Amino acid sequence: GQQVPVLVRPHPQTPGRYRIVYGRRRVLALRDLGQPVKALVRDLDDLDAILAQGQENTARRDLSFIEKANFARQMVEAGYERRIVCDALSIDKTLISRMLSVTDRVPVGVIEVIGAAPGIGRERWLAFAGLLAAEPLDPETARGIIAVSPGPLTPDSRFESLDAWLRSR
C-alpha cells in the first residue's frame, strides 16, 4: 500500500539527524515492525513546523471541537499569535476566541478525563464551561463522578455524565 508521509526537519545541533514534525506514531509503528520510514525532509523554522503540524492534524481526520481547542491553547501558551493559530487550524478569530474561552474555564485535566468527545460540539462545550464557572471541577472529582455513571464509558458519555452532574448542582 501507499505509505502516509512523515515530515522531518534537520536537527539544529546534530548534522545528519532529524526532528519529526509530524508522523511520530507512524515512525514508532514502522520501527516496531522493522520497516524503513520514508520521510519528507523540509528545512522548516519553528513557526513553519507548527503550521505544518496543525494542517496535518486537521487534514488527517476531523478533530473534535475540544481537540482543536486544546491544540489552540497549547499554541497560545507556547507564545504563538492568535493569527498563526487560526492559520494552523484553518479557523477564524471568532472561533479561536470561543475555543480559548472554553480552555480557560475547563481545566486541562478535566478535558483529558473526558477525551475527544467527537459528538459534543462547540455550543455544548461553551455551556459546560459556563457551568464550571459556578461549580469548579478538578480531574479527581470528575473521575469519581464518571466512575459511578451508568452505561458504556465513551468520551461523549463521560462528558454527558459530568454535564448532568453539574446541571444537578
Backbone as numpy.savetxt, mean C-alpha at the origin, in Angstrom:
# Nx Ny Nz CAx CAy CAz Cx Cy Cz
6.60 -19.56 -20.77 5.78 -18.37 -20.77 6.63 -17.12 -20.77
5.98 -16.01 -20.95 6.71 -14.74 -20.96 6.96 -14.29 -19.54
8.18 -13.89 -19.27 8.53 -13.47 -17.93 8.16 -12.00 -17.70
7.54 -11.73 -16.57 7.20 -10.36 -16.19 8.50 -9.66 -15.81
8.70 -8.42 -16.26 10.00 -7.79 -16.02 10.27 -7.42 -14.57
11.56 -7.35 -14.30 12.08 -6.84 -13.04 12.86 -5.59 -13.44
12.71 -4.52 -12.70 13.44 -3.29 -13.00 14.49 -3.07 -11.92
15.74 -2.87 -12.36 16.83 -2.61 -11.43 17.55 -1.33 -11.85
18.29 -0.78 -10.89 19.14 0.37 -11.20 20.51 0.10 -10.59
21.56 0.68 -11.17 22.91 0.44 -10.62 23.01 0.84 -9.15
23.73 0.03 -8.38 23.98 0.35 -6.97 24.91 1.56 -6.92
24.58 2.57 -6.08 25.38 3.80 -6.09 26.83 3.64 -5.61
27.08 2.68 -4.72 28.45 2.52 -4.20 29.20 1.31 -4.74
28.49 0.32 -5.25 29.13 -0.93 -5.63 28.98 -1.19 -7.13
30.05 -0.94 -7.90 29.98 -1.21 -9.34 29.65 -2.68 -9.61
28.83 -2.92 -10.64 28.47 -4.28 -10.99 27.33 -4.86 -10.17
26.83 -4.09 -9.17 25.70 -4.55 -8.35 24.50 -3.65 -8.66
23.30 -4.17 -8.35 22.08 -3.44 -8.69 21.11 -3.42 -7.52
20.25 -2.40 -7.54 19.15 -2.32 -6.58 17.85 -2.57 -7.33
16.97 -3.36 -6.72 15.68 -3.66 -7.35 14.75 -2.46 -7.17
14.18 -1.99 -8.27 13.19 -0.92 -8.22 11.81 -1.56 -8.04
11.49 -2.54 -8.87 10.29 -3.35 -8.66 10.53 -4.76 -9.18
9.74 -5.69 -8.60 9.90 -7.10 -8.96 10.61 -7.91 -7.89
10.68 -7.36 -6.67 11.40 -8.03 -5.57 10.87 -9.45 -5.34
9.53 -9.61 -5.28 8.97 -10.95 -5.03 9.26 -11.89 -6.20
9.26 -11.36 -7.43 9.59 -12.19 -8.60 11.02 -12.69 -8.50
11.95 -11.80 -8.08 13.35 -12.19 -7.93 13.49 -13.30 -6.89
12.81 -13.15 -5.75 12.89 -14.17 -4.70 12.31 -15.50 -5.17
11.18 -15.45 -5.88 10.57 -16.69 -6.38 11.47 -17.38 -7.39
12.06 -16.62 -8.32 12.95 -17.21 -9.32 14.22 -17.76 -8.66
14.72 -17.06 -7.64 15.90 -17.57 -6.92 15.58 -18.91 -6.26
14.40 -18.97 -5.61 14.00 -20.22 -4.96 13.85 -21.37 -5.95
13.47 -21.03 -7.19 13.31 -22.05 -8.24 14.62 -22.34 -8.97
15.68 -21.59 -8.62 16.96 -21.76 -9.29 16.94 -21.25 -10.72
16.06 -20.31 -11.02 15.92 -19.78 -12.38 16.64 -18.44 -12.49
17.17 -18.13 -13.68 17.80 -16.83 -13.87 16.73 -15.73 -13.93
17.13 -14.51 -13.63 16.23 -13.36 -13.64 16.60 -12.47 -14.81
15.60 -12.15 -15.64 15.81 -11.16 -16.70 15.37 -9.83 -16.13
16.29 -8.86 -16.15 15.96 -7.55 -15.57 16.21 -6.44 -16.58
15.38 -5.42 -16.49 15.61 -4.19 -17.23 16.52 -3.33 -16.35
17.61 -2.85 -16.89 18.52 -2.00 -16.13 18.29 -0.57 -16.58
17.95 0.30 -15.63 17.74 1.71 -15.92 18.51 2.55 -14.93
19.09 3.62 -15.42 19.80 4.56 -14.55 18.79 5.56 -14.02
18.21 5.27 -12.86 17.15 6.09 -12.29 17.61 6.75 -11.00
17.21 8.02 -10.81 17.45 8.64 -9.50 16.32 8.19 -8.57
16.38 8.62 -7.31 15.38 8.17 -6.33 13.96 8.53 -6.76
13.79 9.73 -7.31 12.47 10.18 -7.72 11.93 9.31 -8.86
12.76 9.07 -9.87 12.32 8.23 -10.99 12.00 6.81 -10.51
12.78 6.32 -9.55 12.55 4.96 -9.03 11.20 4.88 -8.32
10.87 5.87 -7.50 9.60 5.83 -6.77 8.42 5.99 -7.73
8.59 6.80 -8.77 7.54 6.94 -9.78 7.33 5.61 -10.51
8.42 4.94 -10.85 8.32 3.64 -11.53 7.62 2.62 -10.64
7.95 2.62 -9.34 7.31 1.68 -8.40 5.81 1.93 -8.34
5.42 3.19 -8.21 4.00 3.52 -8.12 3.25 3.13 -9.37
3.84 3.42 -10.52 3.17 3.10 -11.78 3.08 1.59 -11.99
4.13 0.86 -11.63 4.11 -0.60 -11.74 3.05 -1.19 -10.82
2.98 -0.70 -9.58 1.98 -1.20 -8.63 0.57 -0.95 -9.14
0.34 0.24 -9.68 -0.99 0.60 -10.16 -1.35 -0.22 -11.39
-0.39 -0.46 -12.27 -0.65 -1.20 -13.51 -0.79 -2.70 -13.27
-0.05 -3.22 -12.28 -0.01 -4.67 -12.07 -1.37 -5.21 -11.64
-2.03 -4.50 -10.76 -3.36 -4.95 -10.31 -4.09 -3.73 -9.79
-5.37 -3.87 -9.67 -6.14 -2.76 -9.11 -5.89 -2.72 -7.61
-5.11 -1.77 -7.17 -4.88 -1.62 -5.74 -6.15 -1.10 -5.10
-6.42 -1.54 -3.88 -7.59 -1.05 -3.17 -7.33 0.40 -2.74
-8.40 1.07 -2.35 -8.27 2.46 -1.89 -7.23 2.56 -0.78
-7.31 1.67 0.21 -6.43 1.80 1.37 -4.99 1.44 1.02
-4.77 0.54 0.05 -3.40 0.25 -0.38 -2.79 1.48 -1.04
-3.56 2.14 -1.91 -3.06 3.37 -2.54 -2.83 4.45 -1.49
-3.76 4.57 -0.54 -3.64 5.59 0.50 -2.39 5.35 1.35
-2.13 4.10 1.68 -0.96 3.76 2.48 0.33 4.06 1.72
0.34 3.75 0.41 1.51 4.06 -0.42 1.71 5.57 -0.48
0.62 6.33 -0.63 0.71 7.79 -0.65 1.28 8.31 0.66
0.80 7.75 1.79 1.30 8.16 3.11 2.81 7.91 3.21
3.26 6.74 2.76 4.67 6.41 2.84 5.51 7.37 2.00
5.00 7.71 0.81 5.74 8.64 -0.04 5.83 10.04 0.58
4.71 10.51 1.15 4.71 11.83 1.80 5.66 11.83 3.00
5.61 10.76 3.80 6.51 10.64 4.96 7.98 10.60 4.52
8.23 10.07 3.31 9.61 10.01 2.79 10.04 11.36 2.21
9.12 12.34 2.21 9.49 13.68 1.79 9.12 14.05 0.37
8.35 13.20 -0.31 7.96 13.52 -1.69 6.80 14.52 -1.70
6.83 15.44 -2.66 5.76 16.42 -2.82 4.49 15.70 -3.25
3.35 16.28 -2.88 2.07 15.68 -3.25 1.93 15.52 -4.76
2.46 16.47 -5.52 2.39 16.42 -6.99 3.05 15.13 -7.50
4.19 14.78 -6.90 4.92 13.57 -7.30 4.11 12.32 -6.93
3.51 12.35 -5.72 2.70 11.21 -5.28 1.52 11.02 -6.23
0.89 12.14 -6.64 -0.23 12.07 -7.58 0.22 11.42 -8.89
1.38 11.82 -9.39 1.91 11.24 -10.63 2.18 9.74 -10.47
2.77 9.36 -9.34 3.13 7.96 -9.11 1.89 7.07 -9.06
0.81 7.59 -8.50 -0.40 6.78 -8.34 -1.48 7.09 -9.39
-1.17 8.00 -10.30 -2.14 8.43 -11.31 -3.46 8.87 -10.67
-3.35 9.77 -9.70 -4.52 10.30 -9.00 -4.45 11.82 -9.00
-5.57 12.47 -8.64 -5.58 13.93 -8.61 -5.42 14.46 -7.17
-5.31 15.80 -7.06 -5.06 16.43 -5.76 -6.19 16.20 -4.77
-7.43 16.15 -5.27 -8.56 15.92 -4.37 -8.48 14.54 -3.74
-8.19 13.54 -4.57 -8.13 12.17 -4.07 -6.97 11.98 -3.09
-5.83 12.59 -3.37 -4.71 12.42 -2.42 -5.05 13.06 -1.08
-5.77 14.17 -1.10 -6.17 14.81 0.16 -7.07 13.88 0.96
-8.01 13.23 0.27 -8.91 12.29 0.96 -8.14 11.09 1.49
-7.22 10.57 0.67 -6.41 9.43 1.11 -5.62 9.76 2.37
-4.96 10.91 2.35 -4.12 11.29 3.49 -4.97 11.62 4.71
-6.21 12.10 4.51 -7.06 12.36 5.67 -7.42 11.03 6.34
-7.54 9.96 5.55 -7.81 8.64 6.12 -6.56 8.13 6.85
-5.40 8.19 6.20 -4.20 7.64 6.84 -3.72 8.49 8.01
-4.15 9.75 8.08 -3.84 10.58 9.26 -4.65 10.13 10.47
-5.86 9.63 10.24 -6.76 9.30 11.35 -6.84 7.81 11.67
-6.53 6.95 10.69 -6.56 5.51 10.94 -5.11 5.06 11.14
-4.77 4.59 12.36 -3.38 4.19 12.62 -2.91 3.11 11.63
-1.65 3.21 11.23 -1.06 2.25 10.30 -1.28 0.82 10.81
-1.10 0.61 12.10 -1.28 -0.73 12.67 -2.68 -1.27 12.48
-3.68 -0.39 12.53 -5.07 -0.81 12.32 -5.28 -1.15 10.84
-4.70 -0.35 9.96 -4.78 -0.65 8.52 -4.15 -2.02 8.25
-3.02 -2.30 8.88 -2.34 -3.58 8.69 -3.17 -4.74 9.23
-3.87 -4.54 10.36 -4.73 -5.58 10.92 -5.88 -5.89 9.95
-6.42 -4.85 9.31 -7.54 -5.04 8.38 -7.05 -5.68 7.08
-6.02 -5.11 6.47 -5.53 -5.61 5.19 -6.07 -4.79 4.03
-5.92 -5.32 2.81 -6.23 -4.57 1.59 -7.70 -4.17 1.47
-8.61 -4.97 1.98 -10.05 -4.69 1.94 -10.50 -4.15 0.58
-10.35 -4.97 -0.48 -10.68 -4.49 -1.82 -12.13 -4.09 -2.02
-13.04 -4.64 -1.21 -14.46 -4.32 -1.36 -14.88 -3.05 -0.62
-13.95 -2.44 0.10 -14.27 -1.25 0.89 -13.70 -0.04 0.16
-14.57 0.82 -0.29 -14.14 1.96 -1.08 -13.84 3.21 -0.26
-13.54 4.26 -0.99 -13.14 5.53 -0.40 -14.15 6.05 0.63
-15.43 6.08 0.27 -16.43 6.67 1.16 -16.51 5.93 2.50
-16.44 4.60 2.44 -16.50 3.81 3.69 -15.27 4.07 4.56
-14.08 4.17 3.92 -12.86 4.45 4.68 -12.92 5.85 5.29
-13.45 6.83 4.55 -13.58 8.19 5.09 -14.51 8.20 6.30
-15.64 7.51 6.21 -16.58 7.42 7.34 -15.93 6.72 8.53
-15.19 5.64 8.24 -14.49 4.89 9.29 -13.48 5.79 10.00
-12.73 6.57 9.22 -11.76 7.50 9.80 -12.46 8.51 10.69
-13.64 8.96 10.27 -14.43 9.89 11.08 -14.85 9.28 12.41
-15.25 8.01 12.38 -15.62 7.32 13.62 -14.42 7.22 14.56
-13.24 7.00 14.00 -12.03 6.87 14.83 -11.67 8.19 15.51
-12.09 9.30 14.95 -11.82 10.59 15.58 -12.48 10.65 16.95
-13.68 10.06 17.06 -14.41 10.07 18.33 -14.02 8.89 19.22
-13.62 7.80 18.63 -13.32 6.57 19.38 -12.02 5.97 18.85
-10.85 6.46 19.36 -9.57 5.94 18.86 -9.48 4.42 19.04
-8.73 3.81 18.13 -8.61 2.36 18.12 -7.14 2.00 17.89
-6.60 1.14 18.73 -5.21 0.70 18.53 -5.23 -0.71 17.93
-4.10 -1.13 17.36 -4.07 -2.45 16.70 -4.44 -3.62 17.62
-4.03 -3.57 18.89 -4.34 -4.67 19.82 -5.85 -4.79 20.03
-6.50 -3.65 20.28 -7.96 -3.65 20.47 -8.63 -4.15 19.20
-8.15 -3.68 18.03 -8.72 -4.10 16.75 -8.63 -5.62 16.60
-7.46 -6.20 16.93 -7.30 -7.66 16.84 -8.29 -8.37 17.74
-8.50 -7.84 18.95 -9.44 -8.45 19.91 -10.86 -8.42 19.40
-11.28 -7.31 18.80 -12.63 -7.17 18.25 -12.82 -8.18 17.12
-11.83 -8.27 16.24 -11.90 -9.17 15.09 -11.93 -10.63 15.55
-11.17 -10.93 16.62 -11.07 -12.32 17.11 -12.42 -12.88 17.54
-13.31 -12.02 18.04 -14.62 -12.51 18.51 -15.72 -12.31 17.46
-15.32 -11.88 16.26 -16.30 -11.65 15.19 -16.67 -12.97 14.52
-17.97 -13.14 14.20 -18.39 -14.36 13.52 -18.02 -14.34 12.04
-18.05 -15.49 11.43 -17.87 -15.56 9.99 -16.42 -15.66 9.55
-16.22 -15.73 8.22 -14.87 -15.87 7.68 -14.06 -14.60 7.88
-12.77 -14.74 8.05 -11.91 -13.58 8.28 -11.23 -13.16 6.99
-11.88 -12.27 6.28 -11.29 -11.66 5.09 -10.97 -10.22 5.44
-10.13 -9.55 4.66 -9.90 -8.13 4.94 -11.20 -7.32 4.97
-12.13 -7.59 4.04 -13.40 -6.86 4.05 -14.19 -7.13 5.33
-14.23 -8.41 5.77 -15.00 -8.72 6.99 -14.32 -8.14 8.23
-12.99 -8.05 8.22 -12.30 -7.42 9.37 -12.68 -5.95 9.44
-12.72 -5.29 8.28 -13.16 -3.88 8.25 -14.58 -3.79 8.78
-15.48 -4.65 8.26 -16.90 -4.61 8.65 -17.05 -4.79 10.16
-16.29 -5.72 10.74 -16.37 -5.97 12.19 -15.96 -4.73 12.99
-14.86 -4.11 12.59 -14.40 -2.93 13.31 -15.35 -1.75 13.10
-15.86 -1.60 11.89 -16.81 -0.54 11.59 -18.08 -0.70 12.43
-18.60 -1.91 12.51 -19.82 -2.19 13.30 -19.56 -1.91 14.77
-18.40 -2.32 15.27 -18.04 -2.09 16.68 -18.00 -0.59 16.98
-17.35 0.18 16.10 -17.25 1.63 16.30 -18.64 2.28 16.26
-19.49 1.83 15.36 -20.84 2.41 15.22 -21.72 2.07 16.42
-21.39 0.98 17.14 -22.21 0.58 18.29 -21.79 1.33 19.57
-20.73 2.12 19.50 -20.22 2.81 20.68 -21.09 3.98 21.05
